Coordinates of C-alpha atoms and ligand atoms in Angstrom, one line a residue:
M29 CA 16.0 31.0 107.5
N30 CA 17.5 31.5 104.0
S31 CA 17.9 34.5 101.8
Q32 CA 16.9 33.0 98.5
T33 CA 14.8 34.7 95.9
F34 CA 11.5 33.6 94.3
Y35 CA 9.3 34.5 91.3
I36 CA 5.7 33.3 90.8
K37 CA 4.1 33.3 87.4
T38 CA 0.3 33.2 87.7
Y39 CA -2.1 32.1 85.0
G40 CA -5.9 32.0 85.3
C41 CA -8.5 33.6 87.5
Q42 CA -8.4 35.7 90.7
M43 CA -8.5 32.6 92.8
N44 CA -5.2 31.7 91.4
E45 CA -3.9 35.2 92.0
R46 CA -5.0 34.9 95.6
D47 CA -3.3 31.4 95.9
S48 CA -0.1 33.0 94.6
E49 CA -0.3 35.7 97.3
I50 CA -0.5 32.9 99.9
M51 CA 2.4 31.0 98.4
A52 CA 4.4 34.3 98.4
G53 CA 3.4 34.9 102.0
Q54 CA 4.7 31.5 103.1
L55 CA 7.9 32.0 101.2
R56 CA 8.5 35.4 102.7
Q57 CA 8.0 33.8 106.1
M58 CA 10.7 31.3 105.2
G59 CA 13.0 34.2 104.4
Y60 CA 12.7 34.2 100.6
Q61 CA 12.7 37.5 98.8
P62 CA 10.5 38.2 95.8
V63 CA 12.1 39.3 92.5
N64 CA 10.5 40.7 89.4
D65 CA 12.4 38.7 86.9
E66 CA 12.7 34.9 86.7
K67 CA 16.3 35.1 85.6
S68 CA 17.4 36.2 89.0
A69 CA 15.1 33.8 90.9
E70 CA 16.3 30.7 92.8
L71 CA 12.8 29.4 93.0
I72 CA 10.2 29.7 90.3
I73 CA 6.6 28.6 90.8
V74 CA 4.3 28.4 87.8
N75 CA 0.7 28.6 89.1
T76 CA -1.3 27.1 86.2
C77 CA -4.9 27.4 84.9
A78 CA -6.7 24.5 83.1
V79 CA -10.0 26.2 82.1
R80 CA -9.3 26.2 78.3
G81 CA -6.7 24.6 76.1
S82 CA -5.1 28.0 75.3
A83 CA -4.4 28.6 79.0
E84 CA -2.7 25.2 79.3
E85 CA -0.6 25.8 76.2
H86 CA 0.7 29.1 77.6
A87 CA 1.7 27.5 80.9
L88 CA 3.4 24.5 79.3
G89 CA 5.2 26.7 76.8
Y90 CA 6.5 28.8 79.7
I91 CA 7.6 25.7 81.6
G92 CA 9.4 24.6 78.5
Q93 CA 11.3 27.9 78.2
L94 CA 12.5 27.6 81.7
K95 CA 14.6 24.6 80.8
Q96 CA 17.2 26.9 79.5
L97 CA 17.4 28.8 82.8
K98 CA 17.6 25.5 84.7
D99 CA 20.5 24.4 82.5
Q100 CA 22.4 27.6 83.2
N101 CA 21.6 27.4 86.9
P102 CA 21.1 23.8 88.0
S103 CA 20.5 24.9 91.7
M104 CA 17.4 26.9 90.6
R105 CA 14.2 25.1 91.7
L106 CA 11.1 24.9 89.5
A107 CA 7.6 24.1 90.9
V108 CA 4.4 23.6 89.0
A109 CA 1.2 24.4 91.0
G110 CA -2.5 25.2 90.3
C111 CA -5.3 23.7 88.4
M112 CA -3.3 21.9 85.8
S113 CA -1.5 19.9 88.5
Q114 CA -4.9 18.5 89.5
E115 CA -5.3 16.9 86.1
P116 CA -3.7 13.4 85.8
G117 CA -2.6 14.1 82.2
T118 CA -0.4 17.0 83.3
I119 CA 1.8 14.9 85.6
A120 CA 2.4 12.3 82.8
W121 CA 3.2 15.1 80.4
L122 CA 5.6 16.8 82.7
K123 CA 7.4 13.5 83.5
K124 CA 7.9 12.9 79.8
H125 CA 8.6 16.4 78.5
A126 CA 9.7 18.5 81.4
A127 CA 12.1 16.5 83.6
H128 CA 13.6 19.9 84.7
V129 CA 10.6 20.4 87.0
D130 CA 11.5 19.7 90.6
L131 CA 8.1 19.9 92.3
V132 CA 4.4 19.4 91.3
F133 CA 1.7 20.3 93.9
G134 CA -2.0 21.2 93.5
T135 CA -4.7 23.5 94.7
H136 CA -5.5 21.6 97.8
N137 CA -2.1 21.5 99.5
L138 CA -0.5 24.9 98.8
H139 CA -0.4 25.4 102.6
E140 CA 2.2 22.7 102.7
L141 CA 4.7 24.6 100.5
P142 CA 7.5 24.8 103.1
K143 CA 7.4 21.0 103.7
L144 CA 7.3 20.3 100.0
L145 CA 10.3 22.5 99.3
D146 CA 12.2 20.6 102.0
E147 CA 11.3 17.3 100.3
V148 CA 12.7 18.7 97.0
E149 CA 16.1 19.2 98.7
Q150 CA 16.0 15.6 100.0
S151 CA 15.1 14.0 96.7
D152 CA 16.8 13.5 93.4
E153 CA 13.6 13.0 91.5
M154 CA 10.6 15.2 90.7
V155 CA 8.5 15.5 93.9
I156 CA 4.8 15.0 93.1
D157 CA 2.3 15.7 95.8
V158 CA -1.2 16.4 94.5
W159 CA -4.2 15.7 96.7
K160 CA -7.3 14.3 94.9
S161 CA -9.7 16.1 97.2
A162 CA -9.7 19.1 99.5
G163 CA -9.1 18.9 103.3
E164 CA -10.7 21.3 105.8
V165 CA -10.5 25.0 105.1
V166 CA -7.1 26.2 106.4
E167 CA -7.2 29.6 108.1
H168 CA -4.5 32.0 109.2
L169 CA -2.0 31.3 106.3
P170 CA 0.4 34.1 105.8
S171 CA 0.0 36.1 102.6
Q172 CA 1.8 38.7 100.6
R173 CA -0.9 40.9 99.1
A174 CA -0.5 43.2 96.2
D175 CA 0.4 46.9 96.9
G176 CA -2.3 49.5 96.6
V177 CA -5.8 49.6 98.0
Q178 CA -7.4 46.6 96.4
A179 CA -7.5 43.2 98.1
F180 CA -9.1 39.8 97.3
V181 CA -10.6 37.7 100.0
N182 CA -11.6 34.0 99.5
I183 CA -15.1 33.2 100.9
I184 CA -15.9 29.9 99.2
Y185 CA -13.6 27.3 97.6
G186 CA -14.5 24.8 95.0
C187 CA -17.5 24.3 92.8
D188 CA -20.4 21.8 92.9
K189 CA -22.2 22.9 89.8
F190 CA -20.6 20.6 87.3
C191 CA -21.4 22.5 84.1
T192 CA -20.7 19.8 81.5
Y193 CA -17.9 21.8 79.7
C194 CA -16.0 22.9 82.8
I195 CA -12.9 21.5 84.5
V196 CA -13.1 23.6 87.6
P197 CA -15.1 21.2 89.8
F198 CA -12.4 18.6 89.1
T199 CA -9.4 21.0 89.8
R200 CA -10.9 22.9 92.8
G201 CA -13.0 20.2 94.5
K202 CA -16.3 20.5 96.3
E203 CA -17.7 23.7 97.8
R204 CA -16.3 24.7 101.2
S205 CA -17.3 28.1 102.7
R206 CA -15.3 30.0 105.2
E207 CA -17.1 31.1 108.4
I208 CA -18.4 34.7 108.5
P209 CA -16.3 35.7 111.5
A210 CA -13.1 34.6 109.9
I211 CA -13.9 36.6 106.8
V212 CA -15.0 39.7 108.8
N213 CA -11.8 39.6 110.8
E214 CA -9.7 39.4 107.6
V215 CA -11.5 42.3 106.0
K216 CA -11.3 44.4 109.2
A217 CA -7.6 43.8 109.3
L218 CA -7.3 44.7 105.6
A219 CA -9.4 47.9 106.1
Q220 CA -7.1 48.9 109.0
E221 CA -4.1 48.5 106.7
G222 CA -5.7 50.8 104.2
Y223 CA -7.3 48.4 101.7
Q224 CA -10.6 50.0 100.6
D225 CA -11.6 48.1 97.5
I226 CA -12.4 44.6 98.7
T227 CA -13.4 41.7 96.3
V228 CA -14.8 38.6 97.8
L229 CA -13.9 35.5 95.8
G230 CA -15.3 32.1 94.8
Q231 CA -16.0 30.1 91.7
N232 CA -19.6 30.5 92.6
V233 CA -20.0 33.1 95.4
N234 CA -23.8 32.8 95.2
S235 CA -23.5 29.3 96.8
Y236 CA -21.7 30.9 99.8
G237 CA -22.7 29.6 103.2
H238 CA -25.1 26.8 102.3
D239 CA -22.6 24.3 103.8
L240 CA -22.2 26.1 107.1
N241 CA -24.1 25.4 110.2
P242 CA -26.3 27.4 110.5
A243 CA -26.6 28.0 106.8
V244 CA -26.0 31.6 105.7
D245 CA -25.9 33.3 102.3
L246 CA -23.9 35.9 100.4
A247 CA -26.3 38.7 101.2
D248 CA -25.8 38.0 105.0
L249 CA -22.1 38.1 104.5
L250 CA -22.1 41.3 102.5
V251 CA -24.3 43.1 105.0
E252 CA -21.6 42.2 107.7
L253 CA -18.7 43.4 105.5
E254 CA -20.5 46.6 104.6
K255 CA -20.4 47.6 108.3
I256 CA -16.6 47.6 108.4
D257 CA -15.2 51.2 108.5
G258 CA -12.7 51.9 105.8
V259 CA -14.2 49.6 103.2
R260 CA -15.4 51.9 100.4
W261 CA -16.2 49.4 97.6
L262 CA -17.3 45.8 98.0
R263 CA -17.2 43.5 95.0
Y264 CA -17.9 39.8 94.5
T265 CA -16.9 37.4 91.8
T266 CA -18.1 35.1 90.3
S267 CA -21.8 34.8 90.3
H268 CA -23.9 31.9 89.0
P269 CA -27.3 33.1 87.7
R270 CA -29.1 30.2 89.3
D271 CA -28.4 31.2 92.9
F272 CA -28.6 35.0 92.4
S273 CA -31.5 35.6 94.8
Q274 CA -34.0 38.4 95.1
K275 CA -32.6 38.9 98.6
L276 CA -29.1 39.5 97.1
I277 CA -30.5 41.9 94.5
D278 CA -32.3 43.9 97.2
T279 CA -29.2 43.9 99.4
I280 CA -27.1 45.3 96.5
A281 CA -29.8 47.9 95.6
Q282 CA -29.8 49.2 99.2
S283 CA -26.1 49.1 99.8
Q284 CA -23.8 52.1 99.8
K285 CA -20.7 50.0 99.2
I286 CA -21.6 46.9 97.1
T287 CA -20.7 48.0 93.6
H288 CA -23.4 48.1 90.9
H289 CA -21.4 45.8 88.6
V290 CA -23.4 42.6 88.1
H291 CA -21.5 39.9 86.3
L292 CA -23.9 37.1 85.4
P293 CA -22.4 34.5 83.0
V294 CA -25.1 33.3 80.7
Q295 CA -22.9 31.0 78.5
S296 CA -25.7 30.6 75.8
G297 CA -29.0 32.0 74.9
S298 CA -30.4 28.7 73.7
N299 CA -32.5 26.4 75.9
P300 CA -31.3 23.1 74.5
I301 CA -27.7 24.2 74.8
L302 CA -28.2 25.5 78.4
K303 CA -29.7 22.2 79.3
R304 CA -26.8 20.2 77.9
M305 CA -24.4 22.6 79.6
N306 CA -26.2 21.7 82.9
R307 CA -26.6 25.4 83.7
K308 CA -29.9 24.7 85.5
Y309 CA -31.7 27.8 84.2
T310 CA -33.6 28.5 81.0
R311 CA -33.3 31.6 78.8
E312 CA -36.6 32.8 80.2
Q313 CA -35.5 32.5 83.8
Y314 CA -32.2 34.2 83.0
L315 CA -34.0 37.1 81.3
D316 CA -36.4 37.4 84.2
L317 CA -33.5 37.7 86.5
I318 CA -31.9 40.4 84.4
E319 CA -35.2 42.3 84.4
R320 CA -35.4 42.1 88.2
V321 CA -31.8 43.3 88.5
K322 CA -32.5 46.2 86.1
R323 CA -35.6 47.2 88.0
A324 CA -34.0 47.2 91.4
I325 CA -30.6 48.7 90.3
P326 CA -31.3 51.0 87.4
D327 CA -27.6 52.0 87.0
A328 CA -26.4 48.4 87.1
V329 CA -23.6 47.6 84.7
L330 CA -24.2 44.1 83.4
T331 CA -21.5 41.9 82.0
T332 CA -21.4 38.2 81.1
D333 CA -19.4 35.2 79.8
I334 CA -20.5 33.4 76.7
I335 CA -19.2 30.2 75.1
V336 CA -19.4 29.8 71.3
G337 CA -19.3 26.5 69.6
F338 CA -20.4 24.1 72.3
P339 CA -20.8 20.6 70.8
G340 CA -24.0 20.4 68.7
E341 CA -24.5 24.2 68.7
T342 CA -26.6 25.0 65.6
E343 CA -27.0 28.3 63.8
E344 CA -30.4 28.6 65.4
D345 CA -28.9 28.1 68.9
F346 CA -26.2 30.7 68.1
E347 CA -28.9 33.1 66.9
A348 CA -30.7 32.7 70.2
T349 CA -27.5 33.8 71.9
M350 CA -27.2 36.8 69.6
D351 CA -30.8 37.7 70.3
L352 CA -30.3 37.4 74.1
V353 CA -27.3 39.8 73.8
R354 CA -29.4 42.3 71.9
Q355 CA -32.1 42.0 74.5
V356 CA -30.0 42.4 77.6
R357 CA -27.5 44.9 76.2
Y358 CA -24.5 44.0 78.3
D359 CA -21.9 46.6 79.0
A360 CA -19.3 44.0 78.2
A361 CA -19.1 40.3 77.5
F362 CA -16.2 37.8 77.8
T363 CA -16.6 35.5 74.8
F364 CA -14.8 32.2 74.5
L365 CA -14.4 29.5 71.9
Y366 CA -15.5 26.2 73.4
S367 CA -12.5 24.2 74.4
P368 CA -12.9 20.5 75.2
R369 CA -11.6 19.5 78.6
E370 CA -10.6 15.9 79.1
G371 CA -12.8 14.1 81.6
T372 CA -15.8 16.4 81.2
P373 CA -19.1 15.1 79.6
A374 CA -19.0 17.7 76.8
A375 CA -15.6 16.6 75.7
R376 CA -17.1 13.2 74.9
W377 CA -19.9 14.9 72.9
E378 CA -17.3 17.0 71.1
G379 CA -16.0 13.8 69.5
R380 CA -19.5 13.1 68.0
D381 CA -20.8 16.5 67.2
P382 CA -18.2 19.2 67.0
V383 CA -18.8 22.6 65.6
P384 CA -16.2 23.0 62.8
N385 CA -13.5 25.4 63.8
P386 CA -14.1 28.0 61.0
V387 CA -17.8 28.0 62.0
K388 CA -16.9 28.6 65.6
K389 CA -14.6 31.4 64.7
E390 CA -17.1 33.1 62.4
R391 CA -19.8 32.9 65.1
L392 CA -17.4 34.4 67.7
N393 CA -16.6 37.3 65.3
R394 CA -20.2 38.0 64.7
L395 CA -20.9 38.0 68.5
M396 CA -17.9 40.2 69.2
S397 CA -18.9 42.8 66.6
L398 CA -22.5 42.9 68.1
Q399 CA -21.2 43.2 71.6
Y400 CA -18.6 45.9 70.7
Q401 CA -21.3 48.1 69.2
I402 CA -23.5 47.7 72.3
S403 CA -20.5 48.4 74.6
L404 CA -19.7 51.6 72.8
E405 CA -23.3 52.7 73.0
A406 CA -23.5 51.9 76.7
N407 CA -20.2 53.8 77.4
Q408 CA -21.5 56.8 75.4
Q409 CA -24.4 57.1 77.9
L410 CA -21.8 58.1 80.5
I411 CA -20.4 61.1 78.8
G412 CA -20.9 64.2 80.9
R413 CA -21.4 62.2 84.1
T414 CA -19.1 62.5 87.1
E415 CA -18.0 59.2 88.5
L416 CA -15.7 58.2 91.4
V417 CA -12.6 56.6 89.9
L418 CA -10.0 54.6 91.7
I419 CA -6.7 55.6 89.9
E420 CA -4.7 52.3 89.6
G421 CA -1.6 53.6 87.9
L422 CA -0.2 55.0 84.7
S423 CA -1.3 53.8 81.3
K424 CA 1.0 51.2 79.9
K425 CA 0.9 53.0 76.5
N426 CA 1.4 56.5 77.8
P427 CA 3.0 57.5 81.1
N428 CA 1.4 60.9 80.8
V429 CA -2.0 59.3 81.4
W430 CA -3.5 57.8 84.5
A431 CA -5.5 54.6 84.3
G432 CA -8.3 53.9 86.8
R433 CA -11.6 52.2 87.2
T434 CA -15.2 53.1 88.2
H435 CA -16.9 51.0 90.8
T436 CA -18.6 49.3 87.9
N437 CA -15.2 48.2 86.6
K438 CA -15.0 50.5 83.6
V439 CA -11.6 51.7 82.7
V440 CA -11.1 55.4 82.7
L441 CA -8.0 57.2 81.2
I442 CA -7.2 60.6 82.5
D443 CA -4.5 63.1 81.4
R444 CA -2.0 63.2 84.2
D445 CA -1.0 66.2 86.1
P446 CA 2.6 65.6 86.9
A447 CA 2.4 68.0 89.9
V448 CA 0.1 65.6 91.9
D449 CA 0.3 61.9 92.7
L450 CA -3.2 60.4 92.5
I451 CA -2.3 56.7 92.2
D452 CA -4.3 54.6 94.6
R453 CA -6.7 57.5 95.4
F454 CA -10.5 57.7 94.7
V455 CA -11.1 60.8 92.7
P456 CA -14.2 62.4 91.1
V457 CA -13.8 62.4 87.4
R458 CA -16.1 63.8 84.7
I459 CA -16.4 61.5 81.7
T460 CA -15.5 63.3 78.5
Q461 CA -15.2 60.6 75.8
A462 CA -16.4 57.0 75.3
K463 CA -14.7 54.1 73.4
T464 CA -15.6 50.4 73.2
F465 CA -13.2 49.3 76.0
Y466 CA -12.6 52.5 78.0
L467 CA -13.7 56.0 78.8
T468 CA -11.7 59.2 79.1
G469 CA -12.2 61.8 81.7
E470 CA -10.9 64.7 83.7
V471 CA -10.4 65.2 87.4
V472 CA -13.0 67.6 88.7
G473 CA -12.3 67.6 92.5
A474 CA -10.0 66.6 95.3
P475 CA -9.5 62.9 96.1
V476 CA -12.0 61.5 98.6
S477 CA -9.5 59.2 100.2
D478 CA -6.1 59.5 101.8
P479 CA -2.9 58.4 100.2
S480 CA -2.3 54.6 100.4
P481 CA 0.2 53.4 102.9
R482 CA 1.4 51.0 100.3
R483 CA 1.9 52.9 97.1
R484 CA 1.7 50.3 94.3
V485 CA 4.9 49.6 92.4
E486 CA 3.6 47.7 89.5
L487 CA 2.2 49.5 86.5
P488 CA -1.4 49.1 85.6
L489 CA -3.7 47.0 83.5
V490 CA -4.3 49.2 80.5
Ligands
LIG11 N1 -17.3 30.0 88.0 C1 -17.5 30.9 86.9 C2 -16.7 30.7 85.7 C3 -15.3 30.2 85.8 S1 -14.5 29.9 84.3 C4 -18.9 30.8 86.4 O1 -19.6 29.8 86.5 O2 -19.4 31.8 85.9 C5 -14.8 31.4 83.4 C6 -15.5 31.3 82.1 O3 -14.7 30.4 81.3 C7 -16.8 30.6 82.2 O4 -17.8 31.5 82.5 C8 -17.0 30.1 80.8 O5 -17.6 31.1 79.9 C9 -15.6 29.9 80.3 N2 -15.3 28.5 80.2 C10 -15.3 27.5 81.1 N3 -15.0 26.3 80.6 C11 -14.8 26.5 79.3 C12 -14.5 25.6 78.2 N4 -14.3 24.3 78.4 N5 -14.3 26.2 77.0 C13 -14.5 27.5 76.8 N6 -14.8 28.4 77.8 C14 -15.0 27.9 79.0
LIG12 FE1 -17.4 25.9 86.0 FE2 -20.0 26.0 86.1 FE3 -18.6 25.8 88.4 FE4 -18.5 28.0 86.9 S1 -20.3 27.2 87.9 S2 -16.8 27.0 87.8 S3 -18.7 27.3 84.8 S4 -18.8 24.2 86.8
LIG13 FE1 -8.3 28.5 85.7 FE2 -8.4 27.1 87.9 FE3 -9.2 29.6 87.9 S1 -8.9 26.3 85.9 S2 -10.0 29.8 85.9 S3 -7.2 28.9 87.6 S4 -10.1 27.9 89.1

């Protein structure tokens, strides 16, 4: 045992957040203590994301800054993990520009962290251990979950979709589902600990179970999880429109716990672009899916991801995306400038047929203004309604305000009553005002849940 301290910096998606919890769990088991500040840490792990160039630049910039800390404290250990480690270019770059890094490991061997840290102590050189492909699913790893009542649970690892712009299938490997009983047991244990808002995770949760014997699907799993006492909200992320089945829509519509937030990344509204992205659906099929969701779940909150400036995107293609956004009227959209990822097919096309940067940016701005208008109008529809809100903490900008979310993931700000502590409680709130990115409301009743056994220490997201 040792009594060293650690700090993990996490970039990227919820799968990376979850991986960081597992790394933290292993370190705690080894006797390490977490600290909130890298300056006092004896071990720093940077859990990287490779999905866009900007994510990579942030992580590399951060790793660069840590050189100063390492110079001041040579016994400090620095490890680089996550999706960037899986890219061959990163290792070459680190060797050349970041010799102060002690350890590089990837997404497939994070369960070996204790052994890897041992190797670092035995070696004078950068220890590099990145597996090209994934082994079997490893169960029963320790983990250090976030405080509060929200927990993430992996259900499927990897992605087999190979969208032509995307690095994830290369960094996360082929799809591997966990068995239903393993997931049910994990969620039961979480519910007993007081976690009530459970999000099941995968790069494509709609493929869940196809690789199991016998094959099962996401709807089957959610039905089992719904039965667990203590689970109040059940969420899932991320969905691929192609496998979003009618059975799943009906399961959500009938469920008391599966939230009515339906995130269906469309990426583009143009058929030729969708084809070249290898999304395997057409605009018409996507719109039909949305219609079926709206019919079965009339209060569904729809959100999406859109990429602007995919190689060869014409003004006409882009207008088709704008038109689709007008038709669907999403509550919110995550919009991204296309970023070429080395090794993907689209990166090769980018060389031949790029959309010039100013055009990309102008299109992104047009799309964002349209979406902001629609988001505001959608939020205004909620004024006067009473919603159950999970209070997540205090507003970053104003400690006299609580910040929470509805089950549909809308942020709600509430004037705080200093006489009561409602953090981590589910509370009925009447919506009084609507803005583009958040709602405001007032508490209109007692919390429907007991206080959390693990009152969160971190401040919230807003
Ligand atoms: N598995 C999820 C997405 C994971 S990545 C899904 O298929 O929906 C999250 C989002 O990042 C994607 O939906 C896409 O909109 C965006 N993205 C992925 N690769 C990108 C790239 N090369 N450039 C710009 N955006 C990208
Ligand atoms: Fe990437 Fe497509 Fe897989 Fe999503 S479904 S992770 S966008 S390859
Ligand atoms: Fe990024 Fe890897 Fe997630 S590339 S988005 S951290 S799967």
